[in-house]
Amino acid sequence: MSQTVATAAHCINPLCPRPYPQTMGNNFCSVCGAPLRISNRYIPLKKLGVGGFAAIYTLWDEKTKKERVLKVLLETSPKALALFEQEATVLASLRHPGVPKVEPDSYFYVTFGKSPEIVLPCLVMEKISGKTLEDILEYHQSQGLPEAWVQNWLKQAVYILRELHQRKIIHRDIKPANLMLREGTEQIVLIDFGGAKQIGVKQANFQASSTRLFSPGYSPPEQIAGAVVGPNADFYALGMTCIHLLTGKYPLDLEDPKTGDLHWQKFTNVSPSFANLLDDMIQPNIQKRPANANELLSRIRRTSSQTITSAFAKALFQIISKLPADLFKLSLGILAFLGKSITQAIVLFWKTIAHITKAFFSTLWQMILGGIGGACGSIIGYWLAYKTALGKELDYFISQNSPQLTDFPIFLNSGIILFACAGLTTTWGLMLAGKLRQQQRYLIAIIIGMSSYILGCLLVQKVPARTISPEDLILMTGVTSGLLTLGLGLPSHQIVYILISAVGTAITFAGLLALVMQIVVPLNGVLGIYGNFLDNFNWTNFAFSMAFFSSMGIIIGFWLGVTHFFVVPVLRMLGWR
């Protein structure tokens, strides 16, 4: 017990005539015999008070060596027990800094005595050191608190409610006394979940009844009437709480006795946008309140920015209003011009960010589908060319029927199937991405794509060396990507797309090949390590084929994206339609 400065324990028996002080270290109360060491780990230290149906104590947790809070139910009615068990279940299911932490085994019963036997339901939870918002309001002598404070607390509270509502939990008892500030921080914590309710699908759709539990002045009309309550009942109570904090007046004291309307704005000075937000939160009509926490958070953010802007503008106006008349008019003109320019700059900035973000993800999607298409085509093509009878029959047909042209030394074999399949699937992938506003004419695009890759196959199959030089590959990638782009049905500037795709792909491959030849293995200008990867099947040739064709799809997709999102818009700005 060296970690705590407590010198005495406290008996939790509500009938004990002298519950405090009890000798620290004893297992049982020396007066009534009730246990002082609870669940063989908790020692009650001090009674904090009695609230609702329960007594609250601080206790020492010998397992974690920390102080915690013990809540002991004193009421014996079934309704009170059900609410207490509900609070334990709800808190144990939550893990949020704005909610007291409760471990799964922290709800238990303490039994002692024989005639009669006393059974006390107990709940151990995280100890929150700090003051409630009600305490803070009283400290300021109920004069009302600054709008900036209340806006900050409101935003934090809504984040907590979003977590609760996503788990189908409504708190049902939000008020200044149930919102705390952690000591030494600005962190809001929502406490007292005794009235919390787990709502099911039917309840969320307002088709079931609700337990009649409410706090006058804070709870919405439907809750006071005992009708079904939903998540926006918490928004109503939170709005009333903010009004109480801003005005320093209990909400019921602000009501018009004749109409029941709440006249609160004359008692505080808040921004119109924040006042409108709170008025919407406390609408008697459920449908007129914010629908969910995300909508409420969005409005809070807009309100905060408007409040800051309004305060700055008000202060600036007060300064320049003290200037001479001519200088005052000049200052107003300058401010109006600057305001318009700054607004236009901000709008342009966010439009640019949005365009770059869209360009990044769209281009990335083009590259992914192009790369997947190239890889799939190489797998299918290699299998057809070297693992089926189709490849052998094509080899035989070519050897028997191809003309011998001495001036055009081309060596044909079944590798043409590999290129045709790669062209088909790469084109399909780029069309499927659909980020370039191209016409969806798949048949024409695939025919042209296959033709471009077959032409590329002819360019790299030279005799007599039957090896592939870097120059062959660079030429082939440029020609192939340019022709493939021609078939994509792009909406405009097709010559620009073709040139950039061809030149960009060729330059990219040239750089990659130079890097490979310099870092991986110097090849003296010839990719001799692979021979001709179209010659026959082996795993090295297969891996090279997959890497090559998937890279083709990725690089073509990249240059198409660059052209579509950056080059063509610049050309349009320069007048080339």
C-alpha atoms as one frame of an Amber mdcrd trajectory, in Angstrom:
protein
   0.000   0.000   0.000   2.995   2.302  -0.255   1.683   3.906  -3.421  -1.298
   5.561  -1.683  -1.211   8.110   1.132  -4.507   6.872   2.607  -4.218   5.900
   6.280  -7.675   4.418   6.797 -10.269   2.340   4.935 -13.995   2.958   4.587
 -16.735   0.392   5.143 -19.317   0.268   2.330 -22.101  -1.247   4.448 -24.903
   1.396   4.328 -26.094   0.225   7.793 -22.692   0.413   9.504 -22.888   2.841
  12.484 -19.216   3.862  12.174 -17.979   3.128   8.648 -14.926   5.387   8.899
 -12.121   5.246   9.864 -11.251   1.566   9.656  -7.754   0.245  10.213  -5.877
  -0.027   6.923  -4.851  -3.616   6.264  -7.860  -5.253   7.974  -9.937  -7.523
   5.782 -13.210  -6.842   7.646 -14.890  -3.880   9.305 -14.227  -3.868  13.062
 -17.764  -2.556  13.709 -20.166  -4.488  11.426 -17.963  -7.236   9.985 -18.501
  -6.224   6.349 -15.529  -6.919   4.042 -12.976  -4.137   3.606 -11.005  -5.978
   0.918 -13.432  -6.423  -1.986 -12.888  -9.083  -4.652  -9.519  -9.647  -2.998
  -8.079  -6.519  -4.678 -10.131  -3.357  -3.927  -9.957  -1.319  -0.692 -12.501
   1.533  -0.253 -10.771   4.694   0.944 -13.220   7.587   1.047 -16.895   8.255
   0.465 -17.369  10.912  -2.240 -21.112  11.235  -1.888 -24.484   9.773  -2.696
 -26.098  10.404  -6.064 -29.338   8.928  -7.371 -29.606   5.379  -6.075 -25.896
   4.828  -5.431 -23.033   5.730  -3.097 -19.702   6.728  -4.631 -16.309   5.887
  -3.108 -12.688   6.173  -4.075 -10.857   2.901  -3.687  -7.392   1.481  -4.077
  -6.798  -1.204  -6.671  -4.006  -3.419  -5.366  -3.640  -5.131  -8.756  -3.009
  -2.009 -10.858  -1.723   0.165  -7.980  -4.117   2.959  -8.931  -7.050   4.776
  -7.387 -10.426   4.016  -8.925 -14.067   4.874  -8.298 -16.521   2.436  -6.739
 -20.229   2.858  -7.306 -22.444   0.886  -4.894 -26.176   0.498  -5.590 -28.259
   1.231  -2.471 -31.746   0.962  -3.995 -33.190  -2.560  -4.033 -35.973  -2.149
  -6.627 -35.794  -4.228  -9.839 -35.875  -1.050 -11.948 -32.862   0.438 -10.142
 -30.960  -2.849 -10.440 -31.749  -3.076 -14.172 -30.476   0.473 -14.765 -27.326
  -0.218 -12.735 -26.566  -3.398 -14.681 -27.232  -1.521 -17.911 -24.708   1.154
 -16.957 -22.076  -1.512 -16.264 -22.731  -3.239 -19.599 -22.603  -0.004 -21.593
 -19.394   1.286 -20.015 -17.646  -2.078 -20.351 -18.363  -2.030 -24.098 -16.826
   1.417 -24.689 -13.206   2.403 -25.222 -13.130   6.176 -25.651 -11.109   8.858
 -23.788 -14.353  10.765 -23.213 -15.951   7.879 -21.281 -14.807   6.400 -17.925
 -13.048   3.113 -18.599 -14.624  -0.025 -17.098 -12.978  -3.439 -17.321 -15.127
  -6.491 -18.196 -14.812  -7.966 -14.675 -15.520  -4.709 -12.822 -19.204  -5.436
 -12.098 -19.825  -7.782  -9.174 -21.803  -8.325  -5.964 -20.594  -8.025  -2.378
 -22.515 -10.224   0.068 -22.259 -10.145   3.883 -24.404 -10.656   6.987 -26.790
 -13.514   7.666 -30.054 -12.173   9.066 -30.767 -10.334   6.989 -28.220 -11.002
   4.213 -27.052  -7.820   2.498 -26.226  -7.922  -1.213 -24.616  -4.832  -2.737
 -24.170  -4.562  -6.541 -20.808  -2.836  -7.201 -19.246  -1.218 -10.248 -15.579
  -0.214 -10.393 -14.569   2.355 -12.994 -11.755   4.705 -13.940 -11.325   7.636
 -11.584 -11.797  10.946 -13.414 -10.123  13.766 -11.522 -11.506  17.186 -12.334
 -14.579  19.404 -12.125 -17.981  19.089 -13.740 -19.208  21.866 -16.007 -21.771
  22.610 -13.298 -18.894  23.201 -10.845 -17.179  25.513 -13.341 -20.392  27.496
 -13.869 -20.863  27.906 -10.109 -17.231  29.022  -9.764 -17.980  31.838 -12.220
 -21.005  32.745 -10.080 -23.469  31.646 -12.784 -22.631  34.671 -14.966 -22.337
  32.568 -18.093 -19.211  31.197 -19.728 -17.369  32.381 -22.901 -18.677  31.172
 -26.244 -15.263  29.776 -27.235 -15.249  27.492 -24.177 -18.751  26.234 -24.822
 -18.108  25.622 -28.536 -15.033  23.576 -27.684 -16.899  21.488 -25.099 -19.842
  21.009 -27.458 -17.580  19.692 -30.212 -15.890  17.218 -27.863 -19.235  16.054
 -26.476 -20.569  15.396 -29.980 -17.520  13.240 -30.769 -18.353  11.174 -27.677
 -22.011  10.921 -28.719 -20.975   9.808 -32.200 -19.137   6.874 -30.627 -22.169
   6.025 -28.466 -24.714   6.346 -31.255 -22.655   4.199 -33.620 -22.986   1.467
 -30.980 -26.759   2.096 -30.720 -26.402   3.653 -27.252 -28.141   6.850 -26.138
 -27.123   8.521 -22.893 -30.491  10.134 -22.011 -29.140  12.258 -19.148 -26.804
  14.910 -20.532 -26.529  18.010 -18.329 -23.717  20.154 -16.859 -23.392  17.841
 -13.839 -22.663  14.860 -16.107 -19.918  16.485 -18.171 -16.452  16.708 -16.579
 -13.147  18.250 -17.499 -10.174  16.017 -16.775  -7.907  17.760 -14.321  -5.117
  19.704 -16.012  -6.565  19.208 -19.516  -9.381  20.437 -21.755 -10.661  16.869
 -22.275 -14.414  16.502 -21.781 -15.633  13.261 -20.175 -19.269  12.138 -20.189
 -20.227  10.426 -16.914 -23.227   8.792 -15.211 -24.481   6.173 -17.635 -27.218
   5.001 -15.277 -29.875   6.204 -17.697 -28.116   5.006 -20.856 -30.154   2.835
 -23.175 -29.121   0.238 -25.744 -31.453   0.637 -28.713 -32.141  -2.051 -31.273
 -33.172  -1.692 -34.886 -36.856  -1.237 -34.059 -36.094   1.270 -31.333 -33.815
   3.227 -33.628 -36.756   3.512 -36.013 -39.006   4.775 -33.211 -41.243   1.724
 -33.014 -40.808   0.807 -29.362 -41.389   2.438 -26.013 -38.767   3.880 -23.690
 -38.276   3.871 -19.935 -39.559   7.127 -18.459 -36.388   8.719 -17.103 -35.620
  12.404 -17.563 -33.961  15.525 -16.139 -36.277  18.590 -16.124 -34.907  21.483
 -18.125 -32.626  19.306 -20.242 -34.581  16.296 -21.542 -36.626  16.680 -24.760
 -40.443  16.622 -24.761 -40.703  13.065 -26.098 -38.524  11.760 -23.262 -40.528
  13.607 -20.615 -43.731  12.154 -22.105 -42.342   8.627 -21.847 -42.338   8.129
 -25.632 -39.597   6.555 -27.682 -36.317   8.498 -27.718 -33.617   8.340 -30.362
 -30.080   9.668 -30.710 -31.173  13.266 -31.279 -32.669  13.309 -27.790 -29.037
  13.575 -26.669 -28.579  16.535 -29.040 -31.543  18.313 -27.426 -30.128  17.820
 -23.914 -26.666  18.906 -25.075 -28.133  22.059 -26.651 -29.938  22.911 -23.407
 -26.709  22.286 -21.499 -24.830  24.748 -23.741 -27.543  27.373 -23.270 -27.305
  26.944 -19.489 -23.512  27.365 -19.662 -23.727  30.445 -21.916 -26.451  32.271
 -19.960 -25.741  31.026 -16.455 -29.493  30.463 -16.093 -31.356  27.197 -15.574
 -33.213  26.411 -18.836 -36.663  26.256 -17.200 -36.146  29.813 -15.942 -35.726
  30.983 -19.540 -39.087  29.665 -20.735 -41.983  31.973 -21.508 -44.715  30.807
 -19.052 -47.447  31.492 -21.634 -45.972  30.068 -24.843 -43.256  27.752 -23.532
 -40.741  29.327 -25.951 -37.153  29.619 -24.771 -35.912  33.235 -24.813 -32.247
  32.840 -24.062 -30.255  34.929 -26.562 -30.915  38.239 -24.745 -28.993  36.903
 -21.734 -25.736  36.268 -23.584 -23.695  37.602 -26.492 -22.996  34.801 -28.981
 -22.477  34.687 -32.728 -25.661  34.312 -34.819 -24.448  31.075 -36.426 -23.849
  29.446 -33.032 -27.190  30.683 -31.719 -28.962  29.215 -34.759 -27.199  25.897
 -34.254 -28.322  25.671 -30.618 -31.868  26.656 -31.569 -31.950  23.802 -34.083
 -30.654  21.349 -31.482 -33.487  22.193 -29.036 -36.328  22.044 -31.543 -39.403
  20.321 -30.008 -39.995  18.716 -33.413 -37.624  15.755 -33.679 -37.381  16.041
 -37.480 -36.007  19.592 -37.263 -33.025  18.679 -35.075 -29.681  17.600 -36.577
 -30.106  14.070 -37.899 -26.827  12.602 -36.672 -23.503  13.417 -35.040 -21.634
  13.849 -38.332 -24.100  16.493 -39.513 -23.809  18.264 -36.163 -19.988  18.193
 -36.266 -20.006  19.666 -39.771 -22.161  22.579 -38.601 -19.981  23.125 -35.527
 -16.878  23.404 -37.732 -18.564  25.960 -39.994 -19.773  27.890 -36.961 -16.275
  27.954 -35.435 -14.686  29.311 -38.622 -17.425  31.930 -39.005 -16.992  32.988
 -35.381 -13.249  33.510 -35.806 -13.727  35.415 -39.082 -16.488  37.556 -37.589
 -14.418  38.427 -34.512 -11.413  39.377 -36.659 -13.534  41.512 -38.997 -15.213
  43.252 -36.042 -11.871  44.100 -34.422 -10.443  45.346 -37.731 -13.478  47.520
 -38.387 -13.196  49.085 -34.928  -9.596  50.056 -35.693 -10.163  51.623 -39.115
 -13.377  53.376 -38.042 -11.230  55.700 -35.924  -9.315  56.927 -39.024 -10.152
  60.212 -40.897 -13.069  59.998 -43.381 -11.006  59.855 -46.621  -8.541  57.393
 -45.162 -11.464  55.375 -43.793 -13.016  55.040 -47.279  -9.637  54.156 -48.790
  -9.080  51.503 -46.121 -12.501  49.993 -46.790 -11.730  49.826 -50.520  -8.380
  48.155 -49.881  -9.947  45.682 -47.469 -12.708  44.827 -49.958 -10.123  44.235
 -52.717  -7.913  42.156 -50.434 -10.897  40.177 -49.185 -11.988  39.332 -52.723
  -8.441  38.450 -53.776  -7.858  36.274 -50.733 -11.188  34.503 -51.269 -10.330
  33.833 -54.915  -6.870  32.587 -53.922  -8.333  30.244 -51.308 -10.910  28.894
 -53.767  -8.205  28.388 -56.415  -5.956  26.666 -53.875  -8.637  24.159 -52.828
  -9.662  23.557 -56.442  -6.021  22.806 -57.251  -5.731  20.441 -54.295  -8.955
  18.695 -55.350  -7.718  18.394 -58.969  -4.330  16.993 -57.909  -5.998  14.519
 -55.540  -8.391  13.361 -58.249  -5.520  13.139 -60.752  -3.400  11.086 -58.341
  -6.039   8.467 -57.545  -7.366   8.287 -61.123  -3.864   7.849 -62.554  -3.047
   5.298 -59.874  -6.181   3.359 -60.837  -5.156   3.462 -64.530  -1.706   2.155
 -63.608  -3.068  -0.628 -61.392  -5.524  -1.956 -63.973  -2.999  -1.530 -66.793
  -0.380  -3.451 -64.802  -2.834  -6.203 -63.824  -3.934  -6.466 -67.457  -0.346
  -6.825 -68.679   0.476  -9.463 -66.055  -2.669 -11.490 -66.802  -1.982 -11.314
 -70.533   1.570 -12.597 -70.105   0.348 -15.535 -68.000  -2.390 -16.486 -70.476
  -0.158 -15.882 -73.493   2.769 -17.931 -72.159   0.458 -20.799 -71.327  -1.156
 -20.764 -74.792   2.167 -20.334 -76.620   4.297 -22.899 -74.807   1.996 -25.232
 -72.891  -0.735 -26.022 -75.421  -0.913 -27.495 -78.904  -1.867 -24.079 -80.267
   1.674 -22.770 -79.902   3.248 -25.800 -81.602   0.786 -25.707 -84.462   1.407
 -21.980 -84.967   5.166 -22.580 -84.989   4.743 -25.284 -87.654   2.389 -23.143
 -89.749   4.758 -20.171 -89.683   7.788 -22.277 -90.589   5.953 -23.740 -93.604
   4.238 -20.638 -94.896   6.197 -17.523 -93.954   8.014 -15.931 -96.912  11.766
 -15.649 -96.830  12.476 -11.955 -97.223  16.188 -11.303 -97.101  15.700  -7.538
 -96.899  13.287  -7.862 -93.963  14.931 -10.300 -91.537  12.049 -11.271 -89.208
  11.924 -14.521 -87.298   8.346 -15.484 -86.389   7.252 -18.042 -83.804   4.478
 -18.733 -81.337   5.657 -15.848 -79.156   3.291 -13.731 -81.214   0.474 -15.298
 -79.137   2.088 -13.936 -75.977   2.179 -10.402 -77.371  -1.370 -10.619 -78.707
  -2.734 -11.721 -75.296  -0.754  -9.031 -73.477  -2.087  -6.391 -75.871  -5.663
  -7.608 -75.390  -5.635  -7.625 -71.571  -3.599  -4.410 -71.200  -6.050  -2.542
 -73.428  -8.972  -4.094 -71.563  -7.523  -2.954 -68.213  -6.948   0.625 -69.407
 -10.465   0.789 -70.860 -11.983  -0.712 -67.723 -10.361   1.964 -65.534 -12.442
   4.542 -67.422 -10.781   7.633 -65.917  -9.975   9.386 -69.223 -13.543   9.989
 -70.467 -12.792   7.657 -73.380 -15.516   6.136 -75.548 -16.491   2.671 -74.338
 -15.805   0.894 -77.630 -14.055  -2.175 -76.291 -13.949  -4.196 -79.542 -12.160
  -1.512 -81.581  -9.785  -0.732 -78.690  -8.893  -4.403 -78.216  -8.299  -5.006
 -81.930  -5.984  -1.989 -82.169  -4.287  -2.926 -78.878  -3.604  -6.478 -80.044
  -2.361  -5.209 -83.405   0.023  -2.763 -81.734   1.524  -5.506 -79.550   1.806
  -7.918 -82.524   3.709  -5.214 -84.406   5.915  -4.847 -81.339   6.558  -8.593
 -81.479   7.766  -8.283 -85.067  10.109  -5.441 -84.119  11.985  -7.470 -81.499
  12.325 -10.789 -83.401  15.360 -10.259 -85.565  17.534 -12.817 -87.260  20.196
 -14.107 -87.322  21.202 -13.065 -83.798  17.757 -13.786 -82.334  18.583 -11.702
 -79.282  16.815  -8.642 -77.962  18.876  -5.490 -77.652  17.895  -2.536 -75.451
  17.337  -0.482 -78.597  14.805  -3.087 -79.796  12.847  -2.913 -76.568  12.852
   0.892 -76.433  11.667   1.165 -80.029   9.042  -1.520 -79.476   7.622   0.124
 -76.307   7.339   3.514 -77.981   5.608   2.223 -81.111   3.353  -0.172 -79.196
   2.170   2.354 -76.575   1.497   5.012 -79.226  -0.614   2.689 -81.395  -2.452
   1.273 -78.388  -3.354   4.816 -77.272  -4.807   5.487 -80.721  -7.460   2.842
 -80.137  -8.651   4.006 -76.701 -11.226   6.450 -78.092  -9.973   9.446 -76.138
 -12.243  12.527 -76.334  -9.780  15.061 -77.807  -6.120  15.949 -78.397  -5.445
  12.375 -79.565  -2.141  13.300 -81.217  -0.965  14.702 -77.854  -1.937  11.515
 -76.033  -0.207   9.365 -78.665   3.042  11.370 -78.671   3.336  11.645 -74.897
   2.411   7.997 -74.377   4.918   6.821 -76.986   7.802   9.118 -76.045   7.157
   8.905 -72.297   6.971   5.097 -72.283  10.095   4.757 -74.442  12.095   7.186
 -72.269  10.915   5.463 -69.089  11.993   2.045 -70.379  15.298   3.483 -71.539
  15.920   4.737 -68.024  14.895   1.431 -66.456  17.098  -0.578 -68.800  20.050
   1.725 -68.159  19.531   1.269 -64.426  19.328  -2.523 -64.757  22.389  -2.730
 -66.976  24.414  -0.489 -64.665  23.353  -1.823 -61.249  22.102  -5.383 -61.723
  24.330  -6.834 -64.399  26.295  -5.103 -67.196  25.263  -6.752 -70.476  27.526
  -4.955 -72.962  24.566  -3.542 -74.856  22.680  -6.840 -75.293  20.142  -8.562
 -73.053  21.988 -11.787 -73.566  21.122 -13.138 -70.145  17.600 -13.780 -71.446
  18.535 -14.760 -74.984  15.267 -14.297 -76.799  12.560 -14.625 -74.144  10.191
 -15.679 -76.955  12.322 -18.675 -77.931  11.034 -21.266 -75.456   9.476 -21.661
 -72.046  11.552 -21.494 -68.886  10.847 -19.796 -65.559  13.392 -17.035 -66.161
  11.778 -16.071 -69.450   8.328 -16.323 -67.845   9.302 -13.983 -64.973  10.868
 -11.519 -67.402   7.729 -11.613 -69.531   5.428 -10.881 -66.574   7.635  -8.037
 -65.340   7.925  -6.565 -68.822   4.256  -6.580 -69.805   2.941  -5.488 -66.395
   5.474  -2.626 -66.467   4.215  -1.692 -69.920   0.651  -1.419 -68.619   1.705
   0.588 -65.555   3.867   3.039 -67.500   1.295   3.580 -70.266  -1.357   4.198
 -67.593   0.908   6.735 -65.902   1.592   8.777 -69.032  -2.067   8.700 -70.068
  -2.980  10.106 -66.635  -0.323  12.827 -66.821  -1.545  13.853 -70.278  -5.230
  13.847 -69.326  -5.000  15.705 -66.016  -2.105  18.110 -66.630  -0.939  18.477
 -70.241  -4.334  18.717 -71.975  -5.771  21.223 -69.399  -2.713  23.463 -69.954
  -3.176  23.245 -73.731  -6.846  24.190 -73.310  -5.824  27.208 -71.213  -3.454
  28.242 -74.014  -6.318  28.101 -76.510  -5.744  24.727 -78.203  -9.196  23.169
 -78.218
